Amino acid sequence: MENDEESYNFCKNLPKIELHAHLNGSLSASILQKLGCSSEDILGYQKLTQQVFAQEKRLQECFSLFKIAHNSTNNRKAVYEATKYVVEEFRADNVIYLELRTTPRREENMTKIDYIEAVVKGIQDAQEGIITKLLLSIDRGHDLKTSEESMDAIIKMKKKYPSIIKGVDFCGNPNVGSFNCSLFKQARDNGLFVTLHCAEVKNNSEVDQILRFEPDRIGHGTFIHPKYGGFQEGWTLYKQKIIPLECCLTSNVLCGTVQCYKEHHLQEWIKNSLPFSLCTDDKGVFGISLSKELALAKKYFELSREHLWKITYDTVDYSFASNEEKKTLKEILEKWKLKNLF
Ligand code: IMP
Ligand code: ZN
């Protein structure tokens, strides 16, 4: 049996694929500092984070934390730099393919188009040793007019940067708003992949709607299986559709939607050989890395090194990369396996 350190070192060394990372949730203390946040503000942010995760209703409160990150990315230069730093941190964790997602935001001196341009430029300027794609998010708390405006901007920018902007995401506080099928159909009709946060809280009718929409991937998928607060029809439907799951272990545990790592619904995916990938969600807010998440999955679900490698390898297929890029990523992983697993 290997110890935690050996396990972490293996996970760190493994070339990884990250499919679910929110830009502003990924800002680490060191990035916030580089963006000009004072040490006092950063300390305050860290204290607040600890307080939020110690509370009963922490999922609800968690969304207030993003305001602090948003304050430090309220202009084009900061958005550009934040993107570059985040990509570089993933690269330093040995992530070779990253799908970064973010909600286009309008600020005093920045339109949503400016925001997207700044993120794209940040991605373009941090291409060394990593392939990064961009998914643009629709916040479920926004009204229809705002969401439609965002979708127009997203579609326009997808046409301008087709090899970087690959998809749309549906995120935000799961206790507010609702899924709008026709909005996401518009995205799909315009060649965008669709990934949707789904069942982060109990909402059987929305789970049913989302699964029938058949997105390319879903995020979290917590309240689907009846054993984890879901419902039998939902789980049966999921097993018919077989949509890859973006699994965010620490995010779910810290937000309190899952009791503990051992009790995570991921075990149903493992037991039933259903498709999933391991992701960070908000590595800055949760103080984690993708390597740490892999090591946690290895520990709590007793996965072998080969199994962890295979999860990573299969994740390539769930990504929104081009076929050529997928081939390259698989070759990297195959070579790595020959050198490190035999
Ligand atoms: P941004 O889109 O780059 O500004 O990243 C932060 C945003 O991501 C938050 O304001 C939320 O809307 C969204 N987000 C981050 N984590 C979660 C989650 O676990 N569930 C739903 N939305 C999330
Ligand atoms: Zn998320």
Short mmCIF file of C-alpha atoms and ligand atoms in Angstrom, two decimals:
data_model
loop_
_atom_site.label_atom_id
_atom_site.label_comp_id
_atom_site.label_asym_id
_atom_site.label_seq_id
_atom_site.Cartn_x
_atom_site.Cartn_y
_atom_site.Cartn_z
CA MET A 1 0.00 0.00 0.00
CA GLU A 2 1.53 3.35 -0.96
CA ASN A 3 1.35 6.29 1.44
CA ASP A 4 -0.36 9.65 0.74
CA GLU A 5 2.87 11.30 -0.35
CA GLU A 6 3.73 8.57 -2.87
CA SER A 7 0.20 8.68 -4.16
CA TYR A 8 0.27 12.47 -4.54
CA ASN A 9 3.64 12.33 -6.32
CA PHE A 10 2.24 9.82 -8.79
CA CYS A 11 -0.80 12.06 -9.43
CA LYS A 12 1.37 15.14 -9.82
CA ASN A 13 3.62 13.39 -12.30
CA LEU A 14 0.71 12.08 -14.38
CA PRO A 15 -0.16 14.37 -17.34
CA LYS A 16 -3.71 15.49 -16.53
CA ILE A 17 -6.88 16.69 -18.22
CA GLU A 18 -9.07 19.30 -16.48
CA LEU A 19 -12.60 19.78 -17.80
CA HIS A 20 -14.36 21.80 -15.09
CA ALA A 21 -12.59 24.91 -13.78
CA HIS A 22 -14.20 28.33 -13.27
CA LEU A 23 -11.77 31.16 -13.97
CA ASN A 24 -12.61 33.39 -11.00
CA GLY A 25 -12.98 30.42 -8.66
CA SER A 26 -9.49 29.29 -9.67
CA LEU A 27 -7.68 32.41 -8.43
CA SER A 28 -5.24 31.27 -5.76
CA ALA A 29 -3.94 33.58 -3.01
CA SER A 30 -0.75 34.03 -5.00
CA ILE A 31 -2.70 35.07 -8.11
CA LEU A 32 -4.85 37.49 -6.09
CA GLN A 33 -1.64 39.00 -4.78
CA LYS A 34 -0.22 39.36 -8.30
CA LEU A 35 -3.46 41.06 -9.32
CA GLY A 36 -2.87 43.71 -6.66
CA CYS A 37 -4.93 42.42 -3.72
CA SER A 38 -3.39 43.48 -0.40
CA SER A 39 -2.17 40.82 2.06
CA GLU A 40 -4.88 42.03 4.44
CA ASP A 41 -7.61 41.46 1.86
CA ILE A 42 -6.25 38.02 1.02
CA LEU A 43 -6.14 37.06 4.69
CA GLY A 44 -9.71 38.33 5.08
CA TYR A 45 -10.76 36.27 2.07
CA GLN A 46 -9.13 33.13 3.50
CA LYS A 47 -10.79 33.68 6.89
CA LEU A 48 -14.16 34.22 5.25
CA THR A 49 -13.69 31.03 3.22
CA GLN A 50 -13.06 29.05 6.40
CA GLN A 51 -16.11 30.59 8.07
CA VAL A 52 -18.32 29.77 5.09
CA PHE A 53 -17.24 26.12 4.99
CA ALA A 54 -17.84 25.76 8.72
CA GLN A 55 -21.49 26.76 8.33
CA GLU A 56 -24.57 24.59 7.87
CA LYS A 57 -25.89 26.29 4.72
CA ARG A 58 -22.53 26.67 3.06
CA LEU A 59 -23.49 26.09 -0.56
CA GLN A 60 -25.70 29.18 -0.43
CA GLU A 61 -22.96 31.24 1.26
CA CYS A 62 -20.22 29.97 -1.02
CA PHE A 63 -21.45 32.18 -3.85
CA SER A 64 -20.68 35.33 -1.85
CA LEU A 65 -16.99 34.35 -1.99
CA PHE A 66 -16.83 34.89 -5.74
CA LYS A 67 -17.58 38.59 -5.25
CA ILE A 68 -14.09 39.02 -3.80
CA ALA A 69 -12.45 37.37 -6.81
CA HIS A 70 -14.69 39.40 -9.13
CA ASN A 71 -13.52 42.65 -7.52
CA SER A 72 -9.96 41.82 -8.51
CA THR A 73 -10.88 41.09 -12.16
CA ASN A 74 -13.05 44.10 -12.92
CA ASN A 75 -11.04 45.44 -15.87
CA ARG A 76 -9.59 44.03 -19.09
CA LYS A 77 -5.96 43.98 -17.94
CA ALA A 78 -6.83 42.09 -14.76
CA VAL A 79 -9.01 39.59 -16.64
CA TYR A 80 -6.18 38.98 -19.10
CA GLU A 81 -3.58 38.53 -16.37
CA ALA A 82 -5.85 36.38 -14.21
CA THR A 83 -6.44 34.04 -17.16
CA LYS A 84 -2.74 33.77 -17.93
CA TYR A 85 -1.83 33.06 -14.29
CA VAL A 86 -4.57 30.47 -13.90
CA VAL A 87 -3.50 28.60 -17.05
CA GLU A 88 0.12 28.72 -15.83
CA GLU A 89 -0.83 27.29 -12.43
CA PHE A 90 -2.68 24.40 -14.07
CA ARG A 91 0.36 23.83 -16.28
CA ALA A 92 2.62 23.79 -13.21
CA ASP A 93 0.38 21.05 -11.81
CA ASN A 94 1.13 19.07 -14.98
CA VAL A 95 -2.25 19.63 -16.61
CA ILE A 96 -1.73 19.23 -20.35
CA TYR A 97 -5.28 20.00 -21.47
CA LEU A 98 -7.55 22.52 -19.76
CA GLU A 99 -11.11 23.62 -20.38
CA LEU A 100 -11.48 26.89 -18.53
CA ARG A 101 -14.96 28.32 -18.10
CA THR A 102 -16.07 31.80 -17.19
CA THR A 103 -19.15 34.02 -17.15
CA PRO A 104 -18.79 37.05 -19.47
CA ARG A 105 -19.18 40.11 -17.26
CA ARG A 106 -19.90 43.74 -18.00
CA GLU A 107 -18.15 46.29 -15.78
CA GLU A 108 -17.79 50.05 -15.86
CA ASN A 109 -15.03 50.04 -18.47
CA MET A 110 -15.52 46.61 -19.96
CA THR A 111 -18.22 45.08 -22.17
CA LYS A 112 -18.94 41.34 -22.25
CA ILE A 113 -17.15 41.20 -25.60
CA ASP A 114 -14.10 42.95 -24.04
CA TYR A 115 -14.20 40.41 -21.21
CA ILE A 116 -14.18 37.45 -23.61
CA GLU A 117 -11.44 39.05 -25.73
CA ALA A 118 -9.27 39.49 -22.61
CA VAL A 119 -9.74 35.83 -21.60
CA VAL A 120 -8.97 34.61 -25.13
CA LYS A 121 -5.81 36.74 -25.22
CA GLY A 122 -4.74 35.36 -21.83
CA ILE A 123 -5.20 31.81 -23.17
CA GLN A 124 -3.29 32.61 -26.37
CA ASP A 125 -0.39 34.05 -24.38
CA ALA A 126 -0.10 31.01 -22.10
CA GLN A 127 0.06 28.21 -24.63
CA GLU A 128 3.44 26.77 -23.68
CA GLY A 129 3.03 23.08 -22.81
CA ILE A 130 -0.74 23.16 -22.41
CA ILE A 131 -3.79 23.18 -24.68
CA THR A 132 -6.51 25.45 -23.29
CA LYS A 133 -10.08 25.81 -24.51
CA LEU A 134 -12.70 28.24 -23.32
CA LEU A 135 -16.28 27.51 -22.26
CA LEU A 136 -18.53 30.51 -21.63
CA SER A 137 -21.03 30.34 -18.81
CA ILE A 138 -24.60 31.46 -18.49
CA ASP A 139 -25.39 32.31 -14.85
CA ARG A 140 -28.71 30.80 -13.78
CA GLY A 141 -29.35 33.83 -11.56
CA HIS A 142 -29.50 36.20 -14.53
CA ASP A 143 -32.78 37.21 -16.14
CA LEU A 144 -33.71 36.06 -19.64
CA LYS A 145 -32.76 39.32 -21.34
CA THR A 146 -29.27 39.28 -19.80
CA SER A 147 -28.81 35.60 -20.68
CA GLU A 148 -29.91 36.20 -24.26
CA GLU A 149 -27.47 39.09 -24.55
CA SER A 150 -24.70 36.87 -23.21
CA MET A 151 -25.59 34.10 -25.64
CA ASP A 152 -25.46 36.54 -28.57
CA ALA A 153 -22.00 37.69 -27.48
CA ILE A 154 -20.86 34.07 -26.98
CA ILE A 155 -22.03 32.99 -30.44
CA LYS A 156 -20.39 36.02 -32.03
CA MET A 157 -17.08 35.30 -30.31
CA LYS A 158 -17.22 31.59 -31.09
CA LYS A 159 -17.26 32.57 -34.77
CA LYS A 160 -14.18 34.74 -34.22
CA TYR A 161 -12.21 32.19 -32.16
CA PRO A 162 -13.51 28.76 -33.23
CA SER A 163 -10.44 26.85 -32.12
CA ILE A 164 -10.49 28.30 -28.58
CA ILE A 165 -14.16 28.88 -27.72
CA LYS A 166 -15.66 25.42 -27.69
CA GLY A 167 -18.75 25.40 -25.55
CA VAL A 168 -21.22 26.87 -23.11
CA ASP A 169 -21.89 26.11 -19.48
CA PHE A 170 -24.86 26.67 -17.18
CA CYS A 171 -23.74 27.62 -13.66
CA GLY A 172 -24.42 29.81 -10.65
CA ASN A 173 -26.34 29.36 -7.42
CA PRO A 174 -28.41 26.19 -7.99
CA ASN A 175 -31.13 27.45 -5.64
CA VAL A 176 -32.14 30.23 -8.02
CA GLY A 177 -33.31 30.41 -11.64
CA SER A 178 -34.21 27.59 -14.00
CA PHE A 179 -32.92 25.77 -17.07
CA ASN A 180 -33.92 27.35 -20.36
CA CYS A 181 -33.90 24.68 -23.02
CA SER A 182 -34.27 26.95 -26.06
CA LEU A 183 -31.33 29.15 -25.02
CA PHE A 184 -28.98 26.18 -24.93
CA LYS A 185 -30.47 24.76 -28.13
CA GLN A 186 -29.41 28.01 -29.78
CA ALA A 187 -25.85 27.39 -28.56
CA ARG A 188 -25.90 23.85 -29.86
CA ASP A 189 -27.32 24.96 -33.23
CA ASN A 190 -24.38 27.33 -33.50
CA GLY A 191 -21.80 24.59 -33.11
CA LEU A 192 -21.09 25.00 -29.41
CA PHE A 193 -20.75 22.01 -27.08
CA VAL A 194 -22.98 22.17 -24.02
CA THR A 195 -22.11 21.25 -20.44
CA LEU A 196 -24.60 21.93 -17.66
CA HIS A 197 -24.30 22.03 -13.87
CA CYS A 198 -26.93 19.50 -12.95
CA ALA A 199 -28.42 18.18 -9.69
CA GLU A 200 -26.08 20.14 -7.43
CA VAL A 201 -29.15 20.41 -5.18
CA LYS A 202 -32.32 18.35 -5.26
CA ASN A 203 -34.44 19.41 -8.23
CA ASN A 204 -36.02 16.35 -9.87
CA SER A 205 -37.91 18.20 -12.58
CA GLU A 206 -34.84 20.13 -13.71
CA VAL A 207 -32.73 16.97 -13.69
CA ASP A 208 -35.34 15.36 -15.94
CA GLN A 209 -35.33 18.39 -18.28
CA ILE A 210 -31.55 18.53 -18.46
CA LEU A 211 -31.09 14.82 -19.11
CA ARG A 212 -33.72 14.90 -21.88
CA PHE A 213 -31.85 17.83 -23.44
CA GLU A 214 -28.82 15.48 -23.64
CA PRO A 215 -25.96 17.90 -22.97
CA ASP A 216 -22.46 16.74 -23.93
CA ARG A 217 -21.49 16.60 -20.24
CA ILE A 218 -23.00 17.39 -16.85
CA GLY A 219 -21.32 18.91 -13.78
CA HIS A 220 -21.71 17.46 -10.24
CA GLY A 221 -24.70 15.12 -10.82
CA THR A 222 -25.14 14.80 -7.06
CA PHE A 223 -28.90 14.43 -6.54
CA ILE A 224 -29.62 11.94 -9.34
CA HIS A 225 -29.11 8.52 -7.78
CA PRO A 226 -31.84 7.74 -5.20
CA LYS A 227 -29.23 6.75 -2.61
CA TYR A 228 -27.88 10.32 -2.70
CA GLY A 229 -31.19 12.18 -2.55
CA GLY A 230 -32.14 11.70 -6.19
CA PHE A 231 -34.96 9.62 -7.68
CA GLN A 232 -35.19 6.27 -9.42
CA GLU A 233 -36.62 7.65 -12.70
CA GLY A 234 -33.77 10.18 -12.86
CA TRP A 235 -31.12 7.53 -12.39
CA THR A 236 -32.77 5.21 -14.91
CA LEU A 237 -32.88 8.07 -17.42
CA TYR A 238 -29.24 8.93 -16.73
CA LYS A 239 -28.22 5.33 -17.34
CA GLN A 240 -30.05 5.40 -20.68
CA LYS A 241 -28.43 8.66 -21.77
CA ILE A 242 -24.94 7.94 -20.36
CA ILE A 243 -23.65 11.52 -20.29
CA PRO A 244 -20.07 11.99 -18.98
CA LEU A 245 -19.96 13.46 -15.47
CA GLU A 246 -17.57 16.19 -14.35
CA CYS A 247 -16.92 15.08 -10.79
CA CYS A 248 -15.72 17.69 -8.27
CA LEU A 249 -15.03 15.78 -5.03
CA THR A 250 -13.71 18.52 -2.72
CA SER A 251 -16.13 21.12 -4.03
CA ASN A 252 -19.06 18.85 -3.11
CA VAL A 253 -17.66 17.95 0.31
CA LEU A 254 -16.78 21.54 1.27
CA CYS A 255 -20.10 22.90 -0.02
CA GLY A 256 -21.84 20.23 2.06
CA THR A 257 -23.91 18.65 -0.72
CA VAL A 258 -22.04 15.41 -0.05
CA GLN A 259 -21.43 14.08 3.50
CA CYS A 260 -17.78 13.09 3.06
CA TYR A 261 -15.38 11.76 0.41
CA LYS A 262 -16.18 8.14 1.18
CA GLU A 263 -19.91 8.78 0.75
CA HIS A 264 -19.54 10.55 -2.59
CA HIS A 265 -21.89 9.54 -5.40
CA LEU A 266 -18.85 8.98 -7.63
CA GLN A 267 -18.85 5.41 -6.35
CA GLU A 268 -22.03 4.73 -8.36
CA TRP A 269 -20.22 5.82 -11.53
CA ILE A 270 -17.24 3.60 -10.69
CA LYS A 271 -19.43 0.61 -9.78
CA ASN A 272 -21.53 0.92 -12.97
CA SER A 273 -18.59 1.76 -15.28
CA LEU A 274 -20.22 5.07 -16.20
CA PRO A 275 -18.15 7.86 -17.79
CA PHE A 276 -16.66 10.56 -15.55
CA SER A 277 -13.71 12.89 -15.18
CA LEU A 278 -12.10 14.29 -12.02
CA CYS A 279 -12.13 18.08 -11.81
CA THR A 280 -11.31 20.96 -9.45
CA ASP A 281 -14.31 23.31 -9.95
CA ASP A 282 -12.80 26.27 -8.01
CA LYS A 283 -9.23 25.44 -7.02
CA GLY A 284 -8.64 28.91 -5.52
CA VAL A 285 -11.71 28.88 -3.30
CA PHE A 286 -11.20 25.27 -2.15
CA GLY A 287 -7.40 25.45 -1.88
CA ILE A 288 -6.87 22.38 -4.04
CA SER A 289 -5.19 21.19 -7.23
CA LEU A 290 -6.13 18.56 -9.79
CA SER A 291 -3.28 16.36 -8.53
CA LYS A 292 -4.76 16.50 -5.02
CA GLU A 293 -8.22 15.60 -6.36
CA LEU A 294 -6.82 12.57 -8.17
CA ALA A 295 -4.97 11.49 -5.02
CA LEU A 296 -8.19 11.82 -3.00
CA ALA A 297 -10.12 9.70 -5.52
CA LYS A 298 -7.34 7.13 -5.41
CA LYS A 299 -7.41 7.01 -1.62
CA TYR A 300 -11.15 6.95 -0.96
CA PHE A 301 -12.19 4.68 -3.82
CA GLU A 302 -9.12 2.46 -3.66
CA LEU A 303 -8.14 3.02 -7.25
CA SER A 304 -4.95 1.52 -8.63
CA ARG A 305 -2.38 3.60 -10.53
CA GLU A 306 -3.54 1.93 -13.77
CA HIS A 307 -7.15 2.83 -13.02
CA LEU A 308 -6.25 6.46 -12.40
CA TRP A 309 -4.30 6.54 -15.65
CA LYS A 310 -7.30 5.01 -17.50
CA ILE A 311 -9.70 7.61 -16.00
CA THR A 312 -7.39 10.32 -17.34
CA TYR A 313 -7.05 8.61 -20.72
CA ASP A 314 -10.83 8.22 -21.10
CA THR A 315 -11.33 11.85 -20.08
CA VAL A 316 -9.69 12.84 -23.37
CA ASP A 317 -12.74 11.41 -25.16
CA TYR A 318 -15.14 13.52 -23.07
CA SER A 319 -13.25 16.72 -23.86
CA PHE A 320 -14.22 19.26 -26.51
CA ALA A 321 -10.80 19.06 -28.18
CA SER A 322 -10.52 18.36 -31.92
CA ASN A 323 -9.89 14.78 -33.06
CA GLU A 324 -6.31 15.68 -33.86
CA GLU A 325 -5.76 17.17 -30.41
CA LYS A 326 -7.33 14.11 -28.80
CA LYS A 327 -4.92 11.91 -30.73
CA THR A 328 -1.96 13.98 -29.52
CA LEU A 329 -3.15 13.88 -25.90
CA LYS A 330 -3.64 10.12 -26.05
CA GLU A 331 -0.17 9.64 -27.50
CA ILE A 332 1.32 11.64 -24.61
CA LEU A 333 -0.55 9.48 -22.12
CA GLU A 334 0.38 6.21 -23.85
CA LYS A 335 4.08 7.17 -23.89
CA TRP A 336 3.87 8.19 -20.24
CA LYS A 337 2.30 4.85 -19.35
CA LEU A 338 5.06 2.88 -21.07
CA LYS A 339 7.68 4.81 -19.13
CA ASN A 340 5.96 4.99 -15.75
CA LEU A 341 3.61 2.06 -15.33
CA PHE A 342 5.59 -0.96 -16.42
P1 IMP B 1 -16.44 33.03 -13.23
O1 IMP B 1 -17.55 32.51 -14.10
O2 IMP B 1 -15.09 32.95 -13.89
O3 IMP B 1 -16.72 34.41 -12.71
O4 IMP B 1 -16.30 32.03 -11.99
C1 IMP B 1 -17.06 32.16 -10.81
C2 IMP B 1 -18.50 31.77 -11.08
O5 IMP B 1 -18.59 30.38 -11.40
C3 IMP B 1 -19.41 31.92 -9.87
O6 IMP B 1 -19.90 33.23 -9.75
C4 IMP B 1 -20.53 30.92 -10.16
O7 IMP B 1 -21.50 31.48 -10.99
C5 IMP B 1 -19.82 29.84 -10.94
N1 IMP B 1 -19.54 28.66 -10.09
C6 IMP B 1 -18.40 28.34 -9.48
N2 IMP B 1 -18.54 27.18 -8.79
C7 IMP B 1 -19.79 26.77 -9.00
C8 IMP B 1 -20.54 25.63 -8.56
O8 IMP B 1 -20.08 24.74 -7.83
N3 IMP B 1 -21.83 25.57 -8.95
C9 IMP B 1 -22.39 26.50 -9.75
N4 IMP B 1 -21.72 27.57 -10.18
C10 IMP B 1 -20.43 27.70 -9.82
ZN ZN B 2 -18.77 24.34 -11.30
#
